[in-house]
mmCIF file with all atom_site columns, C-alpha atoms in Angstrom:
data_model
loop_
_atom_site.group_PDB
_atom_site.id
_atom_site.type_symbol
_atom_site.label_atom_id
_atom_site.label_alt_id
_atom_site.label_comp_id
_atom_site.label_asym_id
_atom_site.label_entity_id
_atom_site.label_seq_id
_atom_site.pdbx_PDB_ins_code
_atom_site.Cartn_x
_atom_site.Cartn_y
_atom_site.Cartn_z
_atom_site.occupancy
_atom_site.B_iso_or_equiv
_atom_site.pdbx_formal_charge
_atom_site.auth_seq_id
_atom_site.auth_comp_id
_atom_site.auth_asym_id
_atom_site.auth_atom_id
_atom_site.pdbx_PDB_model_num
ATOM 1  C CA . MET A 1 1  ? -18.832 3.272   7.437   1.00 56.00 ? 1  MET A CA 1
ATOM 2  C CA . ASP A 1 2  ? -17.879 -0.396  6.383   1.00 68.00 ? 2  ASP A CA 1
ATOM 3  C CA . SER A 1 3  ? -14.018 -1.210  6.174   1.00 76.00 ? 3  SER A CA 1
ATOM 4  C CA . TYR A 1 4  ? -12.055 -3.849  2.811   1.00 77.00 ? 4  TYR A CA 1
ATOM 5  C CA . GLU A 1 5  ? -10.547 -6.491  2.631   1.00 80.00 ? 5  GLU A CA 1
ATOM 6  C CA . ILE A 1 6  ? -6.309  -5.678  2.392   1.00 82.00 ? 6  ILE A CA 1
ATOM 7  C CA . GLN A 1 7  ? -4.127  -8.578  0.651   1.00 83.00 ? 7  GLN A CA 1
ATOM 8  C CA . TRP A 1 8  ? -1.430  -8.657  -0.293  1.00 84.00 ? 8  TRP A CA 1
ATOM 9  C CA . LYS A 1 9  ? 0.332   -10.178 -3.745  1.00 84.00 ? 9  LYS A CA 1
ATOM 10 C CA . ARG A 1 10 ? 2.942   -12.313 -3.285  1.00 86.00 ? 10 ARG A CA 1
ATOM 11 C CA . SER A 1 11 ? 5.213   -10.042 -4.855  1.00 86.00 ? 11 SER A CA 1
ATOM 12 C CA . ALA A 1 12 ? 4.528   -7.633  -2.034  1.00 84.00 ? 12 ALA A CA 1
ATOM 13 C CA . GLU A 1 13 ? 4.894   -10.270 0.779   1.00 85.00 ? 13 GLU A CA 1
ATOM 14 C CA . ARG A 1 14 ? 8.536   -11.443 -0.861  1.00 86.00 ? 14 ARG A CA 1
ATOM 15 C CA . ASP A 1 15 ? 9.901   -7.570  -1.995  1.00 85.00 ? 15 ASP A CA 1
ATOM 16 C CA . LEU A 1 16 ? 9.324   -6.562  2.785   1.00 85.00 ? 16 LEU A CA 1
ATOM 17 C CA . TRP A 1 17 ? 12.061  -9.432  2.998   1.00 85.00 ? 17 TRP A CA 1
ATOM 18 C CA . GLY A 1 18 ? 14.464  -6.683  1.318   1.00 84.00 ? 18 GLY A CA 1
ATOM 19 C CA . ILE A 1 19 ? 13.823  -3.530  3.340   1.00 85.00 ? 19 ILE A CA 1
ATOM 20 C CA . GLU A 1 20 ? 14.843  -1.762  6.065   1.00 83.00 ? 20 GLU A CA 1
ATOM 21 C CA . GLN A 1 21 ? 13.724  -3.289  9.432   1.00 84.00 ? 21 GLN A CA 1
ATOM 22 C CA . GLN A 1 22 ? 13.283  0.087   10.305  1.00 84.00 ? 22 GLN A CA 1
ATOM 23 C CA . TYR A 1 23 ? 10.492  0.146   8.206   1.00 85.00 ? 23 TYR A CA 1
ATOM 24 C CA . ILE A 1 24 ? 8.255   -2.651  7.479   1.00 88.00 ? 24 ILE A CA 1
ATOM 25 C CA . LEU A 1 25 ? 6.348   -1.753  10.492  1.00 90.00 ? 25 LEU A CA 1
ATOM 26 C CA . GLN A 1 26 ? 5.607   1.316   9.348   1.00 89.00 ? 26 GLN A CA 1
ATOM 27 C CA . ILE A 1 27 ? 4.118   -0.211  5.747   1.00 87.00 ? 27 ILE A CA 1
ATOM 28 C CA . ILE A 1 28 ? 1.990   -3.328  7.438   1.00 87.00 ? 28 ILE A CA 1
ATOM 29 C CA . LYS A 1 29 ? 0.764   0.109   9.835   1.00 90.00 ? 29 LYS A CA 1
ATOM 30 C CA . ALA A 1 30 ? 0.096   2.025   7.089   1.00 87.00 ? 30 ALA A CA 1
ATOM 31 C CA . ASN A 1 31 ? -1.458  -1.649  5.074   1.00 86.00 ? 31 ASN A CA 1
ATOM 32 C CA . GLU A 1 32 ? -3.839  -2.148  7.564   1.00 87.00 ? 32 GLU A CA 1
ATOM 33 C CA . SER A 1 33 ? -5.158  1.369   8.237   1.00 89.00 ? 33 SER A CA 1
ATOM 34 C CA . LEU A 1 34 ? -6.252  1.920   3.824   1.00 86.00 ? 34 LEU A CA 1
ATOM 35 C CA . ALA A 1 35 ? -8.674  -1.126  4.866   1.00 85.00 ? 35 ALA A CA 1
ATOM 36 C CA . ASP A 1 36 ? -9.968  1.906   7.002   1.00 87.00 ? 36 ASP A CA 1
ATOM 37 C CA . ASN A 1 37 ? -9.763  4.978   4.608   1.00 87.00 ? 37 ASN A CA 1
ATOM 38 C CA . PRO A 1 38 ? -9.070  3.585   1.451   1.00 83.00 ? 38 PRO A CA 1
ATOM 39 C CA . PHE A 1 39 ? -8.224  7.099   0.507   1.00 86.00 ? 39 PHE A CA 1
ATOM 40 C CA . PRO A 1 40 ? -5.542  8.942   3.159   1.00 87.00 ? 40 PRO A CA 1
ATOM 41 C CA . SER A 1 41 ? -4.591  12.392  2.416   1.00 88.00 ? 41 SER A CA 1
ATOM 42 C CA . GLN A 1 42 ? -0.954  12.060  1.829   1.00 89.00 ? 42 GLN A CA 1
ATOM 43 C CA . CYS A 1 43 ? -2.596  9.189   -1.627  1.00 90.00 ? 43 CYS A CA 1
ATOM 44 C CA . ARG A 1 44 ? -1.965  10.408  -4.776  1.00 93.00 ? 44 ARG A CA 1
ATOM 45 C CA . LYS A 1 45 ? -3.630  8.803   -7.755  1.00 92.00 ? 45 LYS A CA 1
ATOM 46 C CA . LEU A 1 46 ? -1.484  7.023   -10.563 1.00 91.00 ? 46 LEU A CA 1
ATOM 47 C CA . MET A 1 47 ? -1.620  8.990   -13.847 1.00 92.00 ? 47 MET A CA 1
ATOM 48 C CA . GLY A 1 48 ? -2.691  6.676   -16.503 1.00 89.00 ? 48 GLY A CA 1
ATOM 49 C CA . ALA A 1 49 ? -4.286  4.105   -14.148 1.00 83.00 ? 49 ALA A CA 1
ATOM 50 C CA . GLU A 1 50 ? -7.490  2.692   -13.556 1.00 82.00 ? 50 GLU A CA 1
ATOM 51 C CA . ASN A 1 51 ? -7.896  2.987   -9.706  1.00 84.00 ? 51 ASN A CA 1
ATOM 52 C CA . LEU A 1 52 ? -4.077  3.074   -8.812  1.00 89.00 ? 52 LEU A CA 1
ATOM 53 C CA . TYR A 1 53 ? -2.633  4.628   -5.876  1.00 92.00 ? 53 TYR A CA 1
ATOM 54 C CA . ARG A 1 54 ? 1.138   5.284   -3.611  1.00 90.00 ? 54 ARG A CA 1
ATOM 55 C CA . ILE A 1 55 ? 1.244   6.592   -0.666  1.00 90.00 ? 55 ILE A CA 1
ATOM 56 C CA . ARG A 1 56 ? 4.796   7.227   0.841   1.00 89.00 ? 56 ARG A CA 1
ATOM 57 C CA . ILE A 1 57 ? 5.762   5.072   3.542   1.00 86.00 ? 57 ILE A CA 1
ATOM 58 C CA . GLY A 1 58 ? 9.505   6.278   4.745   1.00 82.00 ? 58 GLY A CA 1
ATOM 59 C CA . ASN A 1 59 ? 12.046  5.272   2.010   1.00 82.00 ? 59 ASN A CA 1
ATOM 60 C CA . TYR A 1 60 ? 9.038   3.521   -0.007  1.00 85.00 ? 60 TYR A CA 1
ATOM 61 C CA . THR A 1 61 ? 6.176   4.181   -2.236  1.00 86.00 ? 61 THR A CA 1
ATOM 62 C CA . ALA A 1 62 ? 3.022   1.883   -1.734  1.00 87.00 ? 62 ALA A CA 1
ATOM 63 C CA . ILE A 1 63 ? 1.328   1.607   -4.770  1.00 87.00 ? 63 ILE A CA 1
ATOM 64 C CA . TYR A 1 64 ? -2.614  0.013   -4.497  1.00 87.00 ? 64 TYR A CA 1
ATOM 65 C CA . GLN A 1 65 ? -5.285  -0.624  -6.477  1.00 84.00 ? 65 GLN A CA 1
ATOM 66 C CA . ARG A 1 66 ? -8.431  0.092   -4.744  1.00 75.00 ? 66 ARG A CA 1
ATOM 67 C CA . THR A 1 67 ? -11.015 -2.699  -6.319  1.00 71.00 ? 67 THR A CA 1
ATOM 68 C CA . PHE A 1 68 ? -13.669 -4.497  -3.833  1.00 57.00 ? 68 PHE A CA 1
ATOM 69 C CA . THR A 1 69 ? -9.715  -5.325  -2.741  1.00 50.00 ? 69 THR A CA 1
ATOM 70 C CA . ALA A 1 70 ? -6.798  -3.555  -2.183  1.00 49.00 ? 70 ALA A CA 1
ATOM 71 C CA . PHE A 1 71 ? -3.835  -4.552  -3.091  1.00 52.00 ? 71 PHE A CA 1
ATOM 72 C CA . PHE A 1 72 ? -0.423  -3.481  -1.936  1.00 57.00 ? 72 PHE A CA 1
ATOM 73 C CA . ARG A 1 73 ? 3.257   -3.387  -3.525  1.00 62.00 ? 73 ARG A CA 1
ATOM 74 C CA . MET A 1 74 ? 6.279   -1.922  -2.344  1.00 62.00 ? 74 MET A CA 1
ATOM 75 C CA . PRO A 1 75 ? 8.478   -0.921  -5.494  1.00 63.00 ? 75 PRO A CA 1
ATOM 76 C CA . HIS A 1 76 ? 12.255  -0.474  -4.358  1.00 60.00 ? 76 HIS A CA 1
ATOM 77 C CA . HIS A 1 77 ? 13.472  3.086   -4.304  1.00 57.00 ? 77 HIS A CA 1
#
């Protein structure tokens, strides 16, 4: 099975600076795992948005887009 290429949006990279330290490694690992499996069992499709999905990582929700490249965004709760 082929892997996807994962690219972080600049805004997602900046968001990492504001995230609690204990979640940063979990977020990075979750991001890397999407390269092999862009639809993990805990992902949910966002209604009204084409190709946008979310996964929960601790207190955070990762929003990503599966096209030829996945983009990762970390909105704060």
